[in-house]
Coordinates of C-alpha atoms in Angstrom, one line a residue:
A1485 CA -42.4 68.8 147.2
S1486 CA -38.7 68.2 146.5
Q1487 CA -39.1 67.0 142.9
G1488 CA -37.0 69.1 140.5
K1489 CA -34.7 70.4 143.3
T1490 CA -31.0 69.6 143.6
R1491 CA -29.5 69.2 147.0
T1492 CA -25.8 69.1 148.0
Y1493 CA -26.7 67.1 151.1
N1494 CA -29.6 64.8 150.5
V1495 CA -31.1 62.9 153.4
V1496 CA -33.7 60.3 152.3
D1497 CA -35.9 57.7 154.0
L1498 CA -36.6 54.9 151.5
H1499 CA -38.2 52.5 154.0
N1500 CA -41.8 53.1 152.8
C1501 CA -41.1 53.7 149.1
K1502 CA -43.1 51.3 147.1
D1503 CA -41.0 50.9 143.9
A1504 CA -38.0 52.0 141.9
F1505 CA -39.8 55.1 140.7
S1506 CA -40.1 56.4 144.3
Y1507 CA -36.4 55.5 144.9
Y1508 CA -35.4 57.4 141.8
T1509 CA -37.3 60.6 142.8
A1510 CA -35.8 60.6 146.3
L1511 CA -32.2 59.7 145.4
S1512 CA -31.9 61.8 142.2
R1513 CA -32.3 65.0 144.3
G1514 CA -28.7 64.6 145.5
S1515 CA -25.9 66.1 143.4
S1516 CA -23.4 63.4 144.5
S1517 CA -23.3 60.0 146.2
A1518 CA -21.0 61.4 148.9
G1519 CA -23.6 63.9 149.9
T1520 CA -26.4 61.3 150.0
A1521 CA -27.5 59.6 153.3
I1522 CA -30.1 56.9 153.5
V1523 CA -31.8 56.7 156.9
Q1524 CA -33.5 53.5 158.2
G1525 CA -33.4 50.4 156.1
M1526 CA -33.9 49.9 152.4
D1527 CA -35.1 47.0 150.2
A1528 CA -32.4 46.7 147.6
S1529 CA -34.5 44.3 145.5
K1530 CA -36.7 47.2 144.4
I1531 CA -33.9 48.6 142.3
T1532 CA -32.0 45.4 141.5
K1533 CA -34.8 42.9 140.6
G1534 CA -35.0 43.9 136.9
I1535 CA -37.3 46.2 135.0
S1536 CA -41.0 45.8 134.9
G1537 CA -42.9 44.0 132.2
H1538 CA -44.3 47.3 130.9
L1539 CA -40.8 48.8 130.5
R1540 CA -39.6 45.6 128.8
Q1541 CA -42.5 45.8 126.3
E1542 CA -41.6 49.5 125.7
F1543 CA -38.0 48.6 124.9
R1544 CA -39.1 45.8 122.6
E1545 CA -41.4 48.1 120.7
L1546 CA -38.8 50.8 120.4
E1547 CA -36.3 48.4 119.0
I1548 CA -38.8 47.3 116.4
L1549 CA -39.6 50.9 115.5
N1550 CA -35.9 51.7 115.2
E1551 CA -35.6 48.8 112.8
I1552 CA -38.6 50.0 110.8
T1553 CA -37.1 53.5 110.6
R1554 CA -33.7 52.2 109.4
R1555 CA -35.2 49.9 106.8
K1556 CA -37.5 52.7 105.5
Y1557 CA -34.5 54.9 105.1
E1558 CA -32.6 52.2 103.3
G1559 CA -35.5 51.5 101.0
T1560 CA -35.8 47.8 101.9
L1561 CA -39.4 47.9 103.0
P1562 CA -42.5 48.2 100.8
P1563 CA -43.6 51.9 100.4
D1564 CA -47.2 51.0 101.5
L1565 CA -46.1 49.4 104.8
S1566 CA -47.6 51.8 107.3
G1567 CA -50.1 52.1 110.3
V1568 CA -52.3 54.7 111.8
N1569 CA -50.4 54.4 115.1
R1570 CA -47.5 52.7 116.7
R1571 CA -49.4 49.5 117.6
A1572 CA -50.8 49.2 114.1
L1573 CA -47.5 49.8 112.4
I1574 CA -45.7 47.2 114.5
G1575 CA -48.5 44.7 113.8
V1576 CA -48.2 45.3 110.1
Y1577 CA -44.4 44.9 110.2
R1578 CA -44.6 41.7 112.2
D1579 CA -47.0 40.2 109.6
W1580 CA -44.7 41.3 106.8
C1581 CA -41.6 39.7 108.5
R1582 CA -43.5 36.4 109.0
N1583 CA -44.7 36.3 105.4
N1584 CA -41.2 37.1 104.1
D1585 CA -39.1 34.9 106.5
E1586 CA -37.5 38.0 108.0
E1587 CA -36.1 38.1 111.5
L1588 CA -37.4 40.6 114.0
P1589 CA -35.0 42.6 116.2
R1590 CA -33.7 40.7 119.2
Q1591 CA -35.7 40.9 122.3
H1592 CA -34.6 43.3 125.0
Q1593 CA -32.6 41.5 127.7
E1594 CA -33.2 42.2 131.3
R1595 CA -29.5 41.9 132.2
S1596 CA -28.0 45.3 131.8
E1597 CA -25.0 47.5 132.8
W1598 CA -26.3 47.8 136.3
E1599 CA -25.1 44.3 137.2
D1600 CA -21.5 45.0 136.1
N1601 CA -21.2 48.7 137.0
P1602 CA -18.3 49.2 139.4
M1603 CA -20.1 52.2 140.9
M1604 CA -22.6 49.9 142.5
G1605 CA -19.9 48.6 144.8
R1606 CA -19.3 52.0 146.3
W1607 CA -22.6 52.2 148.1
K1608 CA -22.9 50.8 151.6
L1609 CA -25.2 50.8 154.6
V1610 CA -23.9 52.1 157.9
G1611 CA -24.9 51.6 161.5
A1612 CA -27.5 49.2 162.9
D1613 CA -29.7 49.5 159.8
A1614 CA -27.3 47.6 157.6
S1615 CA -28.8 44.2 158.7
M1616 CA -32.3 45.3 157.6
S1617 CA -31.3 45.4 153.9
T1618 CA -30.0 41.8 154.0
S1619 CA -33.2 40.3 155.2
A1620 CA -35.4 42.5 153.1
S1621 CA -33.7 41.7 149.8
K1622 CA -33.8 37.9 149.9
K1623 CA -35.3 36.4 146.8
R1624 CA -37.0 33.1 146.1
K1625 CA -38.3 31.4 143.1
S1626 CA -42.1 31.3 142.6
P1627 CA -43.6 27.8 143.0
D1628 CA -43.8 27.2 139.3
G1629 CA -40.1 28.0 138.8
G1630 CA -40.8 31.3 137.1
T1631 CA -40.4 35.0 138.2
E1632 CA -38.4 35.7 141.3
I1633 CA -40.4 37.3 144.1
N1634 CA -39.4 38.8 147.4
G1635 CA -40.0 37.5 150.9
P1636 CA -39.1 34.7 153.3
N1637 CA -38.5 31.3 151.8
P1638 CA -41.4 29.0 152.9
K1639 CA -41.4 25.3 153.1
K1640 CA -41.6 23.6 149.7
P1641 CA -45.3 22.8 149.0
K1642 CA -46.3 19.2 148.7
T1643 CA -48.4 19.8 145.6
L1644 CA -47.2 22.8 143.6
L1645 CA -50.3 23.4 141.6
R1646 CA -52.8 23.0 144.5
D1647 CA -51.1 24.8 147.4
T1648 CA -50.3 28.2 145.8
P1649 CA -52.5 30.2 143.4
R1650 CA -51.0 30.7 140.0
G1651 CA -51.7 32.8 136.9
L1652 CA -50.9 32.9 133.2
Q1653 CA -48.0 34.4 131.3
W1654 CA -49.2 37.2 129.1
D1655 CA -49.1 36.7 125.3
F1656 CA -47.5 39.9 123.9
E1657 CA -48.2 38.9 120.3
N1658 CA -51.9 38.3 120.8
Y1659 CA -52.9 40.4 123.8
S1660 CA -54.4 38.0 126.2
C1661 CA -54.9 39.8 129.5
A1662 CA -58.7 39.6 129.5
Y1663 CA -58.5 35.8 129.2
D1664 CA -55.6 35.6 131.7
V1665 CA -57.4 37.3 134.6
L1666 CA -60.7 35.3 134.2
I1667 CA -58.9 32.0 133.8
T1668 CA -56.6 32.8 136.8
C1669 CA -59.7 33.5 139.0
L1670 CA -61.6 30.4 137.8
F1671 CA -58.7 28.0 138.0
N1672 CA -57.9 28.9 141.6
L1673 CA -61.6 28.8 142.5
W1674 CA -61.8 25.4 140.9
L1675 CA -58.8 24.2 142.9
S1676 CA -60.5 25.0 146.2
N1677 CA -63.0 22.2 145.6
E1678 CA -62.3 20.3 142.4
T1679 CA -65.2 17.8 142.5
E1680 CA -68.0 20.2 143.3
M1681 CA -66.7 23.0 141.1
S1682 CA -66.3 20.7 138.2
K1683 CA -70.0 19.7 138.5
Q1684 CA -71.2 23.2 139.1
L1685 CA -69.2 25.0 136.4
S1686 CA -69.9 22.4 133.8
R1687 CA -73.6 23.1 134.2
V1688 CA -73.1 26.8 133.2
G1689 CA -72.2 26.2 129.6
R1690 CA -69.9 24.6 127.1
H1691 CA -67.1 27.1 127.4
L1692 CA -66.8 26.7 131.1
A1693 CA -67.1 22.9 130.7
F1694 CA -64.1 23.1 128.3
L1695 CA -62.1 25.1 130.9
V1696 CA -63.0 22.6 133.7
S1697 CA -61.8 19.7 131.5
G1698 CA -58.6 21.7 130.8
F1699 CA -58.0 22.4 134.5
S1700 CA -58.0 18.7 135.3
R1701 CA -55.3 18.2 132.6
V1702 CA -53.3 21.1 134.0
V1703 CA -53.1 19.6 137.4
K1704 CA -52.0 16.3 135.9
R1705 CA -49.3 18.3 134.0
S1706 CA -50.4 17.1 130.6
T1707 CA -51.1 20.7 129.4
S1708 CA -50.7 24.3 130.5
L1709 CA -53.1 27.1 131.4
E1710 CA -51.7 29.1 128.5
R1711 CA -52.5 26.3 126.0
I1712 CA -56.1 26.1 127.4
R1713 CA -56.4 29.8 127.0
D1714 CA -55.2 29.8 123.4
D1715 CA -57.6 27.0 122.5
L1716 CA -60.5 28.8 124.1
R1717 CA -59.6 32.0 122.3
K1718 CA -59.4 30.2 118.9
T1719 CA -62.9 28.9 119.5
L1720 CA -64.3 32.3 120.4
T1721 CA -62.5 34.1 117.5
A1722 CA -64.0 31.6 115.1
L1723 CA -67.4 32.4 116.4
D1724 CA -67.0 36.2 116.4
P1725 CA -63.7 37.6 115.1
I1726 CA -64.9 41.2 115.8
R1727 CA -65.6 40.7 119.5
F1728 CA -62.7 38.3 120.0
P1729 CA -59.9 39.7 117.9
S1730 CA -56.4 38.3 117.7
G1731 CA -53.2 40.3 117.5
C1732 CA -52.4 43.4 119.5
K1733 CA -56.0 44.2 120.4
T1734 CA -57.4 43.9 123.9
T1735 CA -60.6 41.9 124.2
R1736 CA -63.4 43.6 126.1
L1737 CA -63.8 41.9 129.5
A1738 CA -67.6 42.4 129.6
V1739 CA -68.0 40.6 126.3
L1740 CA -65.8 37.7 127.3
T1741 CA -67.7 37.2 130.7
M1742 CA -71.0 37.4 128.9
Y1743 CA -70.0 34.5 126.6
L1744 CA -68.5 32.4 129.4
F1745 CA -71.3 33.0 131.9
D1746 CA -74.3 33.2 129.5
D1747 CA -76.4 30.9 131.7
Y1748 CA -80.1 31.9 132.1
G1749 CA -83.1 31.1 134.2
W1750 CA -81.8 31.0 137.8
G1751 CA -84.8 33.2 138.8
R1752 CA -88.0 34.7 137.5
R1753 CA -89.2 38.1 136.5
S1754 CA -92.9 39.0 136.8
I1755 CA -94.8 42.2 136.1
K1756 CA -97.8 42.8 138.3
C1757 CA -100.4 45.5 138.8
V1758 CA -99.9 47.5 142.0
K1759 CA -103.6 47.5 142.8
C1760 CA -105.3 44.3 141.6
D1761 CA -102.3 42.0 141.5
T1762 CA -103.0 41.0 137.9
V1763 CA -99.9 39.2 136.6
L1764 CA -99.1 40.4 133.1
L1765 CA -95.7 38.6 132.6
D1766 CA -94.0 35.7 134.3
E1767 CA -90.7 34.5 132.7
P1768 CA -87.3 33.0 133.5
A1769 CA -84.7 35.6 134.4
F1770 CA -81.4 36.3 136.0
R1771 CA -78.0 35.5 134.4
L1772 CA -74.8 34.6 136.2
H1773 CA -73.2 37.7 134.6
Q1774 CA -74.7 41.1 135.4
T1775 CA -73.6 44.7 134.6
I1776 CA -74.0 47.2 137.4
K1777 CA -74.5 50.9 136.7
G1778 CA -75.3 53.7 139.1
Y1779 CA -74.4 51.8 142.2
V1780 CA -71.1 51.7 144.3
R1781 CA -71.9 48.3 145.9
V1782 CA -73.2 45.0 144.6
S1783 CA -75.5 44.7 147.6
G1784 CA -77.2 48.0 146.7
W1785 CA -77.8 46.9 143.2
L1786 CA -79.3 43.5 144.3
T1787 CA -81.7 45.3 146.7
S1788 CA -82.9 47.9 144.2
N1789 CA -83.2 45.3 141.4
K1790 CA -85.8 43.3 143.2
V1791 CA -88.7 45.7 142.6
Q1792 CA -88.7 48.3 139.8
P1793 CA -91.5 50.4 138.3
V1794 CA -92.2 49.8 134.6
S1795 CA -93.9 51.9 132.0
G1796 CA -97.5 51.2 131.0
S1797 CA -100.7 50.5 133.1
C1798 CA -102.9 47.6 134.0
P1799 CA -105.4 46.7 131.3
H1800 CA -108.0 45.9 133.9
C1801 CA -107.8 48.8 136.4
S1802 CA -105.4 51.3 134.7
S1803 CA -103.1 51.3 137.8
G1804 CA -99.3 51.3 137.7
L1805 CA -97.1 48.3 137.1
L1806 CA -94.1 46.9 139.0
A1807 CA -91.5 44.3 137.9
F1808 CA -90.4 41.8 140.5
S1809 CA -87.1 39.9 140.1
A1810 CA -86.0 37.1 142.4
L1811 CA -83.7 34.1 142.4
D1812 CA -85.6 30.8 143.0
Q1813 CA -82.3 28.7 143.1
A1814 CA -78.8 29.6 144.1
P1815 CA -76.3 29.7 141.2
P1816 CA -72.7 28.5 141.8
L1817 CA -71.2 31.8 140.7
L1818 CA -72.2 35.5 140.5
V1819 CA -70.1 37.7 138.2
F1820 CA -70.6 41.5 138.2
D1821 CA -69.1 44.0 135.7
T1822 CA -68.9 47.7 136.6
E1823 CA -67.5 50.8 134.9
E1824 CA -68.0 53.0 138.0
V1825 CA -64.9 55.0 138.9
I1826 CA -65.6 54.6 142.6
F1827 CA -66.7 51.1 143.5
E1828 CA -66.6 49.3 146.9
V1829 CA -65.7 45.6 146.9
E1830 CA -67.6 43.6 149.5
P1831 CA -66.0 40.5 150.9
E1832 CA -69.4 38.7 151.1
L1833 CA -72.9 39.0 149.7
R1834 CA -76.2 38.0 151.4
V1835 CA -78.4 37.1 148.5
P1836 CA -82.2 36.4 148.7
V1837 CA -83.0 33.0 147.2
G1838 CA -86.6 32.0 147.3
T1839 CA -87.9 32.6 150.8
D1840 CA -84.4 32.3 152.3
H1841 CA -81.0 33.9 151.9
R1842 CA -77.7 32.3 150.7
Y1843 CA -74.1 33.7 151.2
Y1844 CA -71.6 34.3 148.5
D1845 CA -67.9 34.8 149.2
L1846 CA -65.5 37.1 147.2
K1847 CA -63.2 34.9 145.0
G1848 CA -61.7 37.3 142.4
V1849 CA -61.4 41.0 141.5
V1850 CA -60.3 42.2 138.0
Y1851 CA -58.8 45.6 137.5
F1852 CA -58.3 47.7 134.3
G1853 CA -56.1 50.6 133.5
D1854 CA -53.6 51.6 130.8
N1855 CA -55.3 49.1 128.4
H1856 CA -54.3 46.2 130.6
F1857 CA -56.2 43.8 133.0
T1858 CA -54.7 42.5 136.3
C1859 CA -56.5 40.6 139.1
R1860 CA -56.5 39.6 142.7
V1861 CA -57.5 36.0 143.7
I1862 CA -59.1 35.4 147.1
A1863 CA -58.1 31.9 148.2
K1864 CA -59.8 29.7 150.7
G1865 CA -59.4 31.2 154.2
G1866 CA -59.4 34.8 152.8
D1867 CA -55.8 35.0 151.6
I1868 CA -55.3 37.7 148.9
W1869 CA -53.0 37.1 146.0
Y1870 CA -52.1 39.5 143.2
N1871 CA -51.3 38.5 139.6
D1872 CA -50.3 40.5 136.5
G1873 CA -49.5 38.4 133.4
I1874 CA -46.9 40.9 132.3
E1875 CA -45.0 41.7 135.5
T1876 CA -45.5 38.6 137.7
G1877 CA -46.2 36.0 134.9
R1878 CA -47.5 32.8 136.4
A1879 CA -46.5 33.8 139.9
C1880 CA -49.1 35.2 142.3
L1881 CA -47.9 37.6 145.0
A1882 CA -49.3 37.3 148.6
E1883 CA -50.9 40.6 149.8
G1884 CA -52.3 39.6 153.2
S1885 CA -55.8 38.4 154.2
L1886 CA -59.3 39.6 154.2
L1887 CA -59.3 38.8 157.9
D1888 CA -56.5 41.4 158.4
D1889 CA -57.7 45.0 158.6
E1890 CA -54.3 46.2 157.2
H1891 CA -54.6 44.4 153.8
E1892 CA -54.3 46.3 150.6
S1893 CA -57.5 48.2 149.4
L1894 CA -59.5 46.0 147.0
E1895 CA -61.0 49.1 145.2
S1896 CA -57.9 49.7 143.1
C1897 CA -54.4 48.4 142.5
S1898 CA -51.2 50.2 141.4
S1899 CA -48.2 49.2 139.4
G1900 CA -45.6 52.0 139.4
P1901 CA -47.4 55.2 138.1
I1902 CA -50.3 53.2 136.7
R1903 CA -53.5 53.0 138.8
R1904 CA -56.2 50.5 137.9
R1905 CA -59.8 50.4 138.9
V1906 CA -62.2 47.6 139.5
R1907 CA -63.8 46.2 136.4
S1908 CA -65.2 42.8 137.3
I1909 CA -66.0 40.9 140.6
I1910 CA -66.5 37.2 141.0
Y1911 CA -68.4 35.6 143.9
A1912 CA -68.9 31.9 144.7
L1913 CA -71.7 30.2 146.7
R1914 CA -70.5 29.5 150.2
D1915 CA -70.5 25.8 151.2
D1916 CA -73.3 25.0 153.7

C-alpha cells in the first residue's frame, strides 16, 4: 500500500521481510536516513551477502550486449552477426569470439561499491534490538567450501559428502538446470542407502547405471557431480541433439526423465468385458516415469488409473470394455511429471502392488519458473533442503522438516519476485 509514496518519517519493520527486494520497498519510502526508524531486529545479511545468481547473469549479459553494440558501431564485427533475440545474439557472439580467439568482456564481480561506501557506517541499531542483528547475520561456509549461507555454525561433519545434501553448480554456457535438479535428487537419494540404491537404480537402465557408477567416484573424490552431468549430457546429445540441445537452451525435464526412467513392465494392463469377463488383451505395463494430467494429487491419479473404460465392445456379447492396470511388483522409484498450476505434494504414497500395498516416501520435488528449474531434496528423517544451481550452487539450504507443521509449502517456491511451481516429484520405496 505504501509503494510509490515518499515519507519524511518512515517507520519500518524488517523482521519478516524475506529478501533484499522487500527491504528496498520498505526503506526507499523514506526521504532521508535521519527520518528512517527500523523497529525490531533486522537480518543485515539479506542486503550484504551479494547479489543473486539471476542478477549476476543479467549483468554478465548486459556487459556482452554493450560490447556487441560498441563493436557494431566501430565496424569490427561481421555485418551478418545477428540473432532473433538477446539469448540467440549472445550465443552467436560467443561462438564468433571462440572461433576468432577473441576475449569476452570480463565477468561481473560481486564485490561492489557497497563494501567501501562510507555511508554504510552511518547506520546503527538502537535499544535492545541491536543484539538481534548480530546473531542473525552470522555466516558460515557451506560444507563443500562454496557459497556462504546464513545460520548457526554446526559441528564439522565427519564425512562431508554423506552428512549434508549437495547440489550442482549451474553451467551458464550450456544451460544445465534440468540435469542439475534430477542429479541432485538422485545423488542424495543414493547416499541414503548406497548399496541398495546402487543395485536398484542400476536395474532401471544404462543411464542410471552410469550415474550410480559416477556417484561412487564422487564420494571417493575422484570426480565431480558436474563432470558426471556433462558426460551424461554429451551421451544424450549424441543420441538426440534436438531433444537434448547444448548451449543456452533449456532441456525439457519431462523428456529427460523419460529417457532416464524408461523402464517398463513393473505391472500389467488387461482389457476385459464387463459382462462375460472375456480377456481381450493382457500385456506388460507401467513405467517408472508417468505424466499426470487432470489431477491435483498423485494418489488421485493412481486410484483412477486402475480401472478405465475403453472404446469398443466385446466380440462375444457386445458389452462394454474396461482396462485394468496394476503393479505386480514394487519398483524402487516412482517419478511423476505434472503441468498443473495447482498441485498438492503428498509426503507419502500408499500404492497397491499385487494383492497388497507398499509405501513410497517423498524424496525430491522439482520446480519450474522463469525458464529455470530448482529443487527440494527430502533427506532421511524428513529434513527438507533447497537447492538452486544458480543462487546456492553446490550448497543446499535447510528449510525445516516434513515432521514440522511450520515447514515451507512444497507446492511452490519463491526466489525474489520469481515464483516457481511443481513440475516433477520423486518417490522412493520405503524400506520394510
